Coordinates of C-alpha atoms in Angstrom, one line a residue:
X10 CA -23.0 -28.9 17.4
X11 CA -20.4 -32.0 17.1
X12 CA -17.2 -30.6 14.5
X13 CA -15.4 -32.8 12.5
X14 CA -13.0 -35.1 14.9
X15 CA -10.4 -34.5 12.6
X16 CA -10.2 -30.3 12.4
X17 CA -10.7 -30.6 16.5
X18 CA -7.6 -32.1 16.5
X19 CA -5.9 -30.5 14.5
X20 CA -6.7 -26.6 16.2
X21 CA -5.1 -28.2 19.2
X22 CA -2.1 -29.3 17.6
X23 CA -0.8 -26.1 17.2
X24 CA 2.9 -25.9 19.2
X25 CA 2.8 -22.6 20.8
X26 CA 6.7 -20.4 21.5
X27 CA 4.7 -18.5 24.4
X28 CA 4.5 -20.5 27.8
X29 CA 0.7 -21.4 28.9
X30 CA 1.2 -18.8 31.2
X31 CA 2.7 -16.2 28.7
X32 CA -0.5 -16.8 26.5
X33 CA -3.1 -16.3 29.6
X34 CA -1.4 -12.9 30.0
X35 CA -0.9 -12.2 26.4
X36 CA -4.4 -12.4 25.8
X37 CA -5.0 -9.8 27.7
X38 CA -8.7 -9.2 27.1
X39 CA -11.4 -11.5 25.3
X40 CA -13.8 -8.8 24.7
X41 CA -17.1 -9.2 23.5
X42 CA -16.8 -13.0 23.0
X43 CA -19.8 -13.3 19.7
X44 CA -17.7 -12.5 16.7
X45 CA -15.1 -14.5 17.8
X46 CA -17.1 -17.5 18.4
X47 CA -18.6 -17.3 14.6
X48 CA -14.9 -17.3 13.3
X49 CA -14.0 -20.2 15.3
X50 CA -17.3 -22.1 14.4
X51 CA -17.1 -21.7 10.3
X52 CA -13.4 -22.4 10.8
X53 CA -14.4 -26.0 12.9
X54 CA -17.2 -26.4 10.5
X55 CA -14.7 -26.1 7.3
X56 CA -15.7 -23.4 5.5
X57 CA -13.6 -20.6 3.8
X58 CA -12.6 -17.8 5.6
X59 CA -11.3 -14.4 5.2
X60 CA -8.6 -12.6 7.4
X61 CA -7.1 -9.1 6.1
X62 CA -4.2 -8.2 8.4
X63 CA -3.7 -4.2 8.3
X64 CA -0.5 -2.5 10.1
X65 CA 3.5 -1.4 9.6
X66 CA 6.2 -3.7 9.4
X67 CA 6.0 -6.1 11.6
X68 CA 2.9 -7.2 10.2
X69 CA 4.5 -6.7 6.7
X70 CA 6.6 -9.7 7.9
X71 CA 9.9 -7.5 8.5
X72 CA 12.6 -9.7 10.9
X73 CA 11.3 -13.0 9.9
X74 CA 14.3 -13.8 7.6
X75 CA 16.1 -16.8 7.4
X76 CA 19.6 -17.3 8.2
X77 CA 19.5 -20.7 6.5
X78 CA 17.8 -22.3 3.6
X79 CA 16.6 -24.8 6.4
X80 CA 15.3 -22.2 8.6
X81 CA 12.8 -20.9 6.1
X82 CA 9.8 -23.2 7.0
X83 CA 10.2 -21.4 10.7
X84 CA 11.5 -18.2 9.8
X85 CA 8.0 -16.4 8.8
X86 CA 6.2 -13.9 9.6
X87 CA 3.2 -14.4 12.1
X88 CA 0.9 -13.3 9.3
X89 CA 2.1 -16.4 7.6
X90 CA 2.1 -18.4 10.3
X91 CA -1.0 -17.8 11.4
X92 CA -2.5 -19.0 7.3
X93 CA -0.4 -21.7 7.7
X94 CA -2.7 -22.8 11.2
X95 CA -5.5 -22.1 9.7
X96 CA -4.9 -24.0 6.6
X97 CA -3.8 -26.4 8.6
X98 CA -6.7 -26.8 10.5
X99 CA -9.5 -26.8 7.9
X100 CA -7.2 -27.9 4.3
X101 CA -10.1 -27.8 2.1
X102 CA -11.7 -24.7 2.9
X103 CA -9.4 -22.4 1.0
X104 CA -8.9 -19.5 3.4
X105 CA -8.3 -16.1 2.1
X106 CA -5.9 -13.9 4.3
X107 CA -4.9 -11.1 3.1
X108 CA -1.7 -8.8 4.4
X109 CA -2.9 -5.0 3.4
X110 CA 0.8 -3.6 5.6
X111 CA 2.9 -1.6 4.9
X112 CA 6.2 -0.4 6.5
X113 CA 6.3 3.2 8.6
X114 CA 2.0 4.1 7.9
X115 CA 0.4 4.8 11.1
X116 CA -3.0 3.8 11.2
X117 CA -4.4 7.0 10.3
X118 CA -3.9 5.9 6.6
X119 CA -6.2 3.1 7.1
X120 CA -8.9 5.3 9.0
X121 CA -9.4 6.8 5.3
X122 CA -8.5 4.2 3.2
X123 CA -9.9 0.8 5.1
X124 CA -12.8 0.5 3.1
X125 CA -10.6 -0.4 -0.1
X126 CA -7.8 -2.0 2.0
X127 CA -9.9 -4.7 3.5
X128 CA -11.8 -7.7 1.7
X129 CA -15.5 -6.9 1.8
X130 CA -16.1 -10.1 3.0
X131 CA -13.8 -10.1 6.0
X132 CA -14.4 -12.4 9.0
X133 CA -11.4 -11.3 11.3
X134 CA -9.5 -7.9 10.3
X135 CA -6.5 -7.9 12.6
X136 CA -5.0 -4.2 13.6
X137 CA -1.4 -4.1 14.6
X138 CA -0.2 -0.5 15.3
X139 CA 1.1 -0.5 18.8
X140 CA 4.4 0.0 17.3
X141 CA 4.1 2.6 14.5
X142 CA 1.3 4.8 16.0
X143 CA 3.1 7.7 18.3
X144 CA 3.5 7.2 22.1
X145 CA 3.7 10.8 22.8
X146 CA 0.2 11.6 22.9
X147 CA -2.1 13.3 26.2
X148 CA -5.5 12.3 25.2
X149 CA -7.9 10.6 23.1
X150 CA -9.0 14.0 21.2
X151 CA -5.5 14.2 19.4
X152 CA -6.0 13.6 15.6
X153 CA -4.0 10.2 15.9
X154 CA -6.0 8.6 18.2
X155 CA -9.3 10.0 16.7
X156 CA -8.2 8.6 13.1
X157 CA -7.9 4.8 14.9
X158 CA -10.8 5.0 16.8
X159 CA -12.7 5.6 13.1
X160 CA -10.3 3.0 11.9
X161 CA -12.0 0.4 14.6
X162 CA -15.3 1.4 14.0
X163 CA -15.3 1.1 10.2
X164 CA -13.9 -2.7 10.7
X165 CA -16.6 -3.4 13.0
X166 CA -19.2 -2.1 10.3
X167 CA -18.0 -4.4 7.3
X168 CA -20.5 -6.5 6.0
X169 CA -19.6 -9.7 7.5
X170 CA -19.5 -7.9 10.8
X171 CA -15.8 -9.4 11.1
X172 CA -14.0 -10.0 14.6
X173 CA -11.5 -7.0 15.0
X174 CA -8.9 -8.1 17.2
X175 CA -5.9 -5.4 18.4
X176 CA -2.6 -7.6 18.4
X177 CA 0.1 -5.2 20.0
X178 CA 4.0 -5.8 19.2
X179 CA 6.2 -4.8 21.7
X180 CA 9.7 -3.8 21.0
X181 CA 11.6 -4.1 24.2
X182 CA 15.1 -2.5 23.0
X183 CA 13.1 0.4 21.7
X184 CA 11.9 1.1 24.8
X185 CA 15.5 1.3 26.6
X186 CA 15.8 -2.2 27.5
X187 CA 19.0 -3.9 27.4
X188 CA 21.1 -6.8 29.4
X189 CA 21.9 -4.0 32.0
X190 CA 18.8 -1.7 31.1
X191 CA 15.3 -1.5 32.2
X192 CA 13.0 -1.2 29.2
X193 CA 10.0 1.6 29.8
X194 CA 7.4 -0.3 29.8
X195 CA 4.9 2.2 28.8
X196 CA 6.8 3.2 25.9
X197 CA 3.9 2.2 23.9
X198 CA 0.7 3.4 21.9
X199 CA -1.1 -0.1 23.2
X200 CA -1.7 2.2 26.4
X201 CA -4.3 4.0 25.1
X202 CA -4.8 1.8 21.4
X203 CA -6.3 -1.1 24.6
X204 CA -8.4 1.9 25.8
X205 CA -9.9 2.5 22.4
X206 CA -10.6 -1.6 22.1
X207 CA -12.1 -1.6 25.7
X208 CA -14.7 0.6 25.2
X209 CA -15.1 -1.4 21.6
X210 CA -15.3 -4.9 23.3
X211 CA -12.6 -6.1 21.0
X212 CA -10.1 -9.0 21.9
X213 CA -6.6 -7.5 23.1
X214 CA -3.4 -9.4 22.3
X215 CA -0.3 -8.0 24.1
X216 CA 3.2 -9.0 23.8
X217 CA 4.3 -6.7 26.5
X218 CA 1.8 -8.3 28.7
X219 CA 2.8 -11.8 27.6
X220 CA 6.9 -11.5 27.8
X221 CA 7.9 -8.4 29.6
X222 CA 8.9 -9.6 32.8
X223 CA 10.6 -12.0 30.8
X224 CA 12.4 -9.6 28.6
X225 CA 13.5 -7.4 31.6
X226 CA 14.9 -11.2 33.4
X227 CA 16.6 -12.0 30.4
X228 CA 15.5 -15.0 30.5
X229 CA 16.2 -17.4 28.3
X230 CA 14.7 -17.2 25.1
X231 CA 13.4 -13.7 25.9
X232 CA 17.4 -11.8 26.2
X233 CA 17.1 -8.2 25.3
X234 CA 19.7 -8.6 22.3
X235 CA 18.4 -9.1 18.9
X236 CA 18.9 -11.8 16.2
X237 CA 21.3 -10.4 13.5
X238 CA 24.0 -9.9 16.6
X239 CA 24.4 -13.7 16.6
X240 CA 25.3 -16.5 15.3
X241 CA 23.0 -19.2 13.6
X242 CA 21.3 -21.8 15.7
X243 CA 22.0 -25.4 15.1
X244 CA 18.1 -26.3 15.5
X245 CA 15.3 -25.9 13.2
X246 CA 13.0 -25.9 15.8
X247 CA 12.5 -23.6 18.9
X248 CA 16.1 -22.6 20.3
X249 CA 16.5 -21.2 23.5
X250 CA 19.6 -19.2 22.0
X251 CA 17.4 -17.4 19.9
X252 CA 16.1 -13.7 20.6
X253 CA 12.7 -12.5 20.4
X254 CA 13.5 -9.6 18.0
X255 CA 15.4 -9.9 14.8
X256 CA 16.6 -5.9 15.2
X257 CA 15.5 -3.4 17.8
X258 CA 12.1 -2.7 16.5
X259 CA 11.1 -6.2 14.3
X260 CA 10.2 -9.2 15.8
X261 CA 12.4 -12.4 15.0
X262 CA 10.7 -15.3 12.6
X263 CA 11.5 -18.4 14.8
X264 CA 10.8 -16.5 17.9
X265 CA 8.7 -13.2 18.0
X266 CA 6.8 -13.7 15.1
X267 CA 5.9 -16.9 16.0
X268 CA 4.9 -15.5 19.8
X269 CA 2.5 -13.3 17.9
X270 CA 1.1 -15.9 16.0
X271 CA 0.2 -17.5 18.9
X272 CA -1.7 -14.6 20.2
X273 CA -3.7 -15.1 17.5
X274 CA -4.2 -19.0 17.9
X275 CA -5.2 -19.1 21.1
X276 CA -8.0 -16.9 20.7
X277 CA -9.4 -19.1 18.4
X278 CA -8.8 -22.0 20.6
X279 CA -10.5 -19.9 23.9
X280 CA -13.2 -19.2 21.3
X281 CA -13.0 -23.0 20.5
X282 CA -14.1 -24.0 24.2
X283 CA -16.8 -21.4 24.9
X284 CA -18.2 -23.0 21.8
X285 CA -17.7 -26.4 23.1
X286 CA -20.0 -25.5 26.6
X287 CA -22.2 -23.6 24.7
X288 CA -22.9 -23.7 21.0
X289 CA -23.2 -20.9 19.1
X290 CA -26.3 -19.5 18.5
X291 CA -29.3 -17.3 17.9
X292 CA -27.8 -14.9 20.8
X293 CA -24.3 -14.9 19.3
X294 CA -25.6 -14.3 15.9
X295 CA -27.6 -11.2 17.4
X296 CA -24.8 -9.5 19.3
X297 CA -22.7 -10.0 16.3
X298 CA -25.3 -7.5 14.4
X299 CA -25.9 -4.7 17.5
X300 CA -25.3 -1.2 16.0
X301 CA -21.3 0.3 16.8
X302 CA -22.1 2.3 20.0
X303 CA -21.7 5.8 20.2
X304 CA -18.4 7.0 19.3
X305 CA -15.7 7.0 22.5
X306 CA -14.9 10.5 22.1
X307 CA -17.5 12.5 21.2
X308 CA -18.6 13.5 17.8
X309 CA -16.0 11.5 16.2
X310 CA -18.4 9.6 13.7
X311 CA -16.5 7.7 10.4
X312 CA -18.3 8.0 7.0
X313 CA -19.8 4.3 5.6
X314 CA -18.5 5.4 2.2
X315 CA -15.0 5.4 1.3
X316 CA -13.1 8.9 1.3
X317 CA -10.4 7.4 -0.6
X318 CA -10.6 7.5 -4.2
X319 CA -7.6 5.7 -6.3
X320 CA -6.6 4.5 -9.3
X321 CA -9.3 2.5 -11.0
X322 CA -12.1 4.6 -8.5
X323 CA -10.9 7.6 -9.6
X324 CA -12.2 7.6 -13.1
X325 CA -15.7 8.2 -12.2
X326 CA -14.4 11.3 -10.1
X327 CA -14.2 13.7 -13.8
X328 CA -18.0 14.6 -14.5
X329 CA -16.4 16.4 -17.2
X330 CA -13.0 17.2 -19.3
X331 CA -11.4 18.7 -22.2
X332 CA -8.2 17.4 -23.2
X333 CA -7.8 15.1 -20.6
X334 CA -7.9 11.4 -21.3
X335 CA -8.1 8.2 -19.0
X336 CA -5.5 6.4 -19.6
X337 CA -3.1 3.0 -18.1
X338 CA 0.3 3.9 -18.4
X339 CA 1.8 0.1 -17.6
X340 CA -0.9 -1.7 -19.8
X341 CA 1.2 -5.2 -19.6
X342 CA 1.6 -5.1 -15.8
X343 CA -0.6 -7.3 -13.1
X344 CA -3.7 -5.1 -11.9
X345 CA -1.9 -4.1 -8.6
X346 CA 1.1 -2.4 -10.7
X347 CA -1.0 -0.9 -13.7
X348 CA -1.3 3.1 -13.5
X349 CA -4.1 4.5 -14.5
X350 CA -4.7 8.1 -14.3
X351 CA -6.5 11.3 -16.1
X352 CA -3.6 12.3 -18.3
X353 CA -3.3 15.8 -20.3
X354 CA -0.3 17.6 -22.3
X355 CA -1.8 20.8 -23.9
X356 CA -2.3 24.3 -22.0
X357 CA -5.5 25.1 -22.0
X358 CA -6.9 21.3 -21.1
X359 CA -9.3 21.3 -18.5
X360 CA -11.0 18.5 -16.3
X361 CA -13.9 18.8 -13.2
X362 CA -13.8 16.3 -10.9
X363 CA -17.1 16.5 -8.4
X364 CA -16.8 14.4 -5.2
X365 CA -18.1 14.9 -1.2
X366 CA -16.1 17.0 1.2
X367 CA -18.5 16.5 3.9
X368 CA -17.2 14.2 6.9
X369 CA -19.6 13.0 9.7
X370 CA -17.7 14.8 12.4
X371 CA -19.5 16.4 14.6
X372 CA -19.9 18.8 17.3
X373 CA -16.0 20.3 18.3
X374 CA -14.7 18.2 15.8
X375 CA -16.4 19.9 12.9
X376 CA -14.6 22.1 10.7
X377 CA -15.5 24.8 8.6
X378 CA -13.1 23.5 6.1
X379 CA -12.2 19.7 5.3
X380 CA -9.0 19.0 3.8
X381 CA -8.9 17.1 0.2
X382 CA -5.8 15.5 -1.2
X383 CA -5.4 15.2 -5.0
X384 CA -2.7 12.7 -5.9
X385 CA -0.9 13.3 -9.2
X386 CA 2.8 12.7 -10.9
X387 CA 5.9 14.4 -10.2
X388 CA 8.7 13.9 -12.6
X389 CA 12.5 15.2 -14.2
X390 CA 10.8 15.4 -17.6
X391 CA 8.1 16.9 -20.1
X392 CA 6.0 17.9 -16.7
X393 CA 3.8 21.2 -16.8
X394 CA 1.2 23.3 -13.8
X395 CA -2.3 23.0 -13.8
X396 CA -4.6 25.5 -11.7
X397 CA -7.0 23.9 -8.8
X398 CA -9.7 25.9 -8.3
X399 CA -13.5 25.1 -6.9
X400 CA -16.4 25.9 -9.0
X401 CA -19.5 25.3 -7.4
X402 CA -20.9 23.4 -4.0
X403 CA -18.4 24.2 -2.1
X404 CA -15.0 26.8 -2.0
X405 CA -11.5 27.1 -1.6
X406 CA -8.3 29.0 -2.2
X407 CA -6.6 28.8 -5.7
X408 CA -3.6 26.7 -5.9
X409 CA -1.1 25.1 -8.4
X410 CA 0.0 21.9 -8.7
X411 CA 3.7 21.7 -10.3
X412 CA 4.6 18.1 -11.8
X413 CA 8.5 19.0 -12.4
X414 CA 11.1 18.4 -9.8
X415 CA 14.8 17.9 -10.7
X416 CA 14.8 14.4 -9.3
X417 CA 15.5 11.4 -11.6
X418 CA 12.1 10.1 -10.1
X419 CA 8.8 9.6 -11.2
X420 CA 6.7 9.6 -7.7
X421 CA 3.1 10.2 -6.6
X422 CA 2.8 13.0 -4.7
X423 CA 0.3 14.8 -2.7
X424 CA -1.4 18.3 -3.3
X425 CA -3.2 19.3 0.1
X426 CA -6.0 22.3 0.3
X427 CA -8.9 23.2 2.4
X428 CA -12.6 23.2 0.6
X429 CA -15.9 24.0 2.3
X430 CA -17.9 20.9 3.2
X431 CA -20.4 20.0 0.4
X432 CA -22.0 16.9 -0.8
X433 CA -21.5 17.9 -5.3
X434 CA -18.0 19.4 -4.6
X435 CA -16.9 20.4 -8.0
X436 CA -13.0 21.4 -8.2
X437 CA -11.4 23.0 -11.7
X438 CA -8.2 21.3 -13.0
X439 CA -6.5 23.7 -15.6
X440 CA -3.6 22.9 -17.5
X441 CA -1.4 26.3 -17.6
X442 CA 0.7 28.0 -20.3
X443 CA 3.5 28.6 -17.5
X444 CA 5.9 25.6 -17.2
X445 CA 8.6 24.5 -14.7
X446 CA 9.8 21.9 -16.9
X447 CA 13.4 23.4 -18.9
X448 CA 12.0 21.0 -22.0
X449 CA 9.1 23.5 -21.8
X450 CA 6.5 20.3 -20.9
X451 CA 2.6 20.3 -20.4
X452 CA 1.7 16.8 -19.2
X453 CA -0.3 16.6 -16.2
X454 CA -1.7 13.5 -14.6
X455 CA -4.3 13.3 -12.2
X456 CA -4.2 9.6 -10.0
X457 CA -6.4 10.1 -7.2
X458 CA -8.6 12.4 -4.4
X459 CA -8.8 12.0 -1.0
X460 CA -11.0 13.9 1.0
X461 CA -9.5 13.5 4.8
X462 CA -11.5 12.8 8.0
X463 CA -9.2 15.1 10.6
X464 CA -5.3 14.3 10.2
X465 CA -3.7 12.0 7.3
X466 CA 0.0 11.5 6.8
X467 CA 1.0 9.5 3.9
X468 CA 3.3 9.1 1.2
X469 CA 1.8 9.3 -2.2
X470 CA 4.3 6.0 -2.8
X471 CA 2.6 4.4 -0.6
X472 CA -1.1 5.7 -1.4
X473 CA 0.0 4.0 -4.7
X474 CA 0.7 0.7 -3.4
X475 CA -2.7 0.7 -1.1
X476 CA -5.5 1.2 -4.5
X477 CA -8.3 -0.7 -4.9
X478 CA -6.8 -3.4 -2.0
X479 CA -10.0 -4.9 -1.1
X480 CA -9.2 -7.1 -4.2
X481 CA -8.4 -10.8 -3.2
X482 CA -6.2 -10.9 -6.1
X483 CA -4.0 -8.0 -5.4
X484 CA -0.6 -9.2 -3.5
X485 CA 0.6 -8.4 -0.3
X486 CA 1.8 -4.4 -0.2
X487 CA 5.2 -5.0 0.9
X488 CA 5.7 -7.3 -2.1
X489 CA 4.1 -4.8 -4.5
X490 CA 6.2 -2.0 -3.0
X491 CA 9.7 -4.2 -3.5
X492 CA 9.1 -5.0 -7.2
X493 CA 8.2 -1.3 -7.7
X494 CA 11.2 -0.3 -6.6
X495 CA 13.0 -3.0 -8.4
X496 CA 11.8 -2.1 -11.7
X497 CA 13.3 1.3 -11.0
X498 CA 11.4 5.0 -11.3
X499 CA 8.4 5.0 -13.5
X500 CA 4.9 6.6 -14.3
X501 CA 4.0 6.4 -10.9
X502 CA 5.6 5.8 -7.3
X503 CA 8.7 3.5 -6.5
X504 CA 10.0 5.6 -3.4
X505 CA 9.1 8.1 -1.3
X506 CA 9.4 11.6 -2.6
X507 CA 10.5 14.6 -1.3
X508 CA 7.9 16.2 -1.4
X509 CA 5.9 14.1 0.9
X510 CA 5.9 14.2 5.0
X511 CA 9.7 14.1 5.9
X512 CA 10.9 11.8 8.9
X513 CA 10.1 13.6 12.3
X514 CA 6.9 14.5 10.9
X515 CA 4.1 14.9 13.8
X516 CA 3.6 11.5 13.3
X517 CA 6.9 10.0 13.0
X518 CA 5.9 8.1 9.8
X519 CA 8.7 6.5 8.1
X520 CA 11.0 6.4 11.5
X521 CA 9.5 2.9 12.4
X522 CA 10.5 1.1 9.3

């Protein structure tokens, strides 16, 4: 198929920060070539694609700051700099990426929550979590590793069968390296993340494999000490004074952002010349479609369906209630800041909510028990207890959510307990006579149930931030997350409560911010 001369040209004119020989190491596998070649052939051919990017920080953009108004065109993240190539090869198509990051969440949030994180009609879905994921694993049957390997597999099963690509940051100073230290370089969860995209046939991006020799050299362009140590550069364009990382763990806009962008770009232009000596085709469109093999480690099977139920999906989870009404407690605010929720203030209000415990785990990785996460608010004022207890389908232990804490905050949190798989789970929310609150309060507000496929850390700030994502018109998390917290507490989520995982938590979450 002959492309337009024009968008040919310009997917070449790309200028790359990574050495031709940086970017044959960096892309350090091509995987399973088909879904690549039908990105790069609707992007040559000028129509609209759609890219969600899902990961911590660095993929939030963090480090790509600008020192100087000037700078700003450069200094971006490589999120951003990767639209910008693709807008800049095809103008008219009116791309669609979408950054679904968020500082410190490992991907074992995304395992449960991708299906309303990603666009539906995805062609690429980028996973960046060689950074944030834990390092200190043995195994691929640890929880973490089981959560991305569903993560991966969900991806590949979205209805555009999208391209999954692993892009791993590597943060050299974080793993030891200085001017007169060695940096470990296995100090890293792309050891066994790569494994898990091997066996997947997914494209591997690596800055480790692209700079590190560089990086341990010094070398120019590449020295182990990051951005905010020194002192603007002169140029607006590449500057050899410049260090790849703008801290010890984030990337730096002009120079290790950009290097990730180009991971990212010169797949498409590899994909670009297999389609140039062969066209794509019946074959590609075919492999594209094969079923997801057999899971990696066996047994661990991800459920089609989402198991994350926020927000605006929650409503439908009440089959029936008493006193509790559904209700948007920021009316006037954009979709992705509105807070909806199942609100009561009486003792003696009641609401059922019936939803599916059951996982598709199987063999050792079946439980008797599934854990289930009900989200609700915690604040300093008019907050009462309500009972949780399971009805019918399936059973658990009695417990009590509390919505009072002394804290000037009104957060999301997280109540966690253990229910017997069962496809029509029906759990009893009851408000109580017994209050916390020294006003003597009632209210009790219900935001959100999560029933969790083996291990899930998360905030219930952040759980906030991630509802009802697959939206195209919902902004970027890291935005959403800033203006919360710059409107200052309110109905629901601005920080991260105490009552949520605390740093040094199994999986570290909220150390890698």
């Amino acid at each position: 198929m002959q492309y337009a001369a024009g968008r040919v040209q310009r997917l070449w004119q790309h200028q790359h920060f990574l050495s031709r020989r940086s970017l044959d190491r960096g892309l350090f596998s091509l995987g399973d070539r088909a879904r690549m070649r039908r990105f790069a052939h609707k992007l040559l051919s000028g129509q609209p694609l759609s890219v969600t990017a899902l990961g911590g920080s660095v993929t939030s953009g963090n480090g790509a700051y600008a020192r100087r108004p000037e700078d700003q065109p450069l200094s971006v993240g490589y999120v951003k700099r990767f639209e910008q190539f693709l807008q800049a090869v095809s103008p008219e198509a009116g791309h669609v990426v979408k950054n679904s990051a968020l500082s410190g969440v490992t991907s074992g949030v995304y395992s449960v929550c991708a299906n309303d994180m990603v666009q539906r009609d995805a062609d690429l879905v980028i996973l960046e979590f060689g950074m944030n994921d834990p390092t200190d694993l043995a195994g691929f049957r640890r929880q973490e590793r089981l959560g991305f390997e569903r993560l991966v597999r969900k991806a590949l099963e979205f209805p555009n069968r999208p391209a999954v690509v692993i892009l791993n940051h590597y943060a050299y100073i974080i793993a030891g390296g200085s001017h007169n230290t060695t940096g470990d370089f296995l100090m890293t969860a792309e050891n066994e993340l790569d494994v898990i995209g091997q066996y997947y046939g997914l494209p591997l991006l690596s800055i480790r494999a692209a700079a590190y020799h560089l990086m341990r050299a010094n070398a120019t362009g590449f020295k182990s000490e990051h951005g905010r140590q020194k002192s603007s550069a002169t140029s607006t364009h590449v500057c050899s004074a410049h260090p790849p990382s703008a801290d010890p763990i984030h990337p730096y806009g002009k120079t290790g952002h950009w290097a990730l962008a180009d991971l990212l770009v010169a797949l498409i232009q590899e994909s670009a010349l297999s389609l140039a000596q062969a066209p794509l085709g019946a074959a590609d469109e075919a492999e594209a479609q094969e079923p997801v093999p057999e899971p990696m480690v066996a047994g661990n099977y991800h459920r089609p369906t989402s198991t994350c139920l926020l927000l605006l999906d929650f409503e439908r989870m009440v089959a029936e209630q008493r006193g509790f009404e559904w209700r948007n407690e920021r009316p006037d605010a954009q979709m992705a800041a509105q807070k909806w929720g199942w609100i009561a203030d009486q003792p003696g209000a009641w609401a059922l909510l019936q939803f599916d415990t059951t996982t598709n785990l199987k063999g050792e990785l079946q439980s008797d028990e599934n854990e289930v996460v009900l989200t609700h608010l915690k604040s300093y004022e008019r907050m009462g207890r309500a009972r949780v207890a399971c009805e019918s389908g399936c059973t658990c232990e009695d417990t009590v959510i509390d919505g009072y804490w002394e804290r000037e905050a009104s957060l999301t949190e997280l109540h966690r307990f253990k229910a017997t798989p069962h496809r029509e789970c029906r759990v009893r929310v009851t408000v109580l006579r017994e209050s916390s609150s020294p006003d003597g309060g009632h209210k009790v507000k219900l935001a959100g149930v999560i029933v969790v496929e083996g291990l899930f850390q998360a905030y219930g700030s952040d759980l906030d931030v991630m509802a009802n994502l697959g939206s195209k018109e919902v902004p970027p998390l890291e935005k959403q997350r800033r203006r919360l917290a710059a409107s200052g507490p309110s109905s629901q989520g601005v920080g991260r409560g105490d009552g949520g995982l605390q740093k040094g938590s199994q999986l570290g979450l909220g150390g890698r911010e």
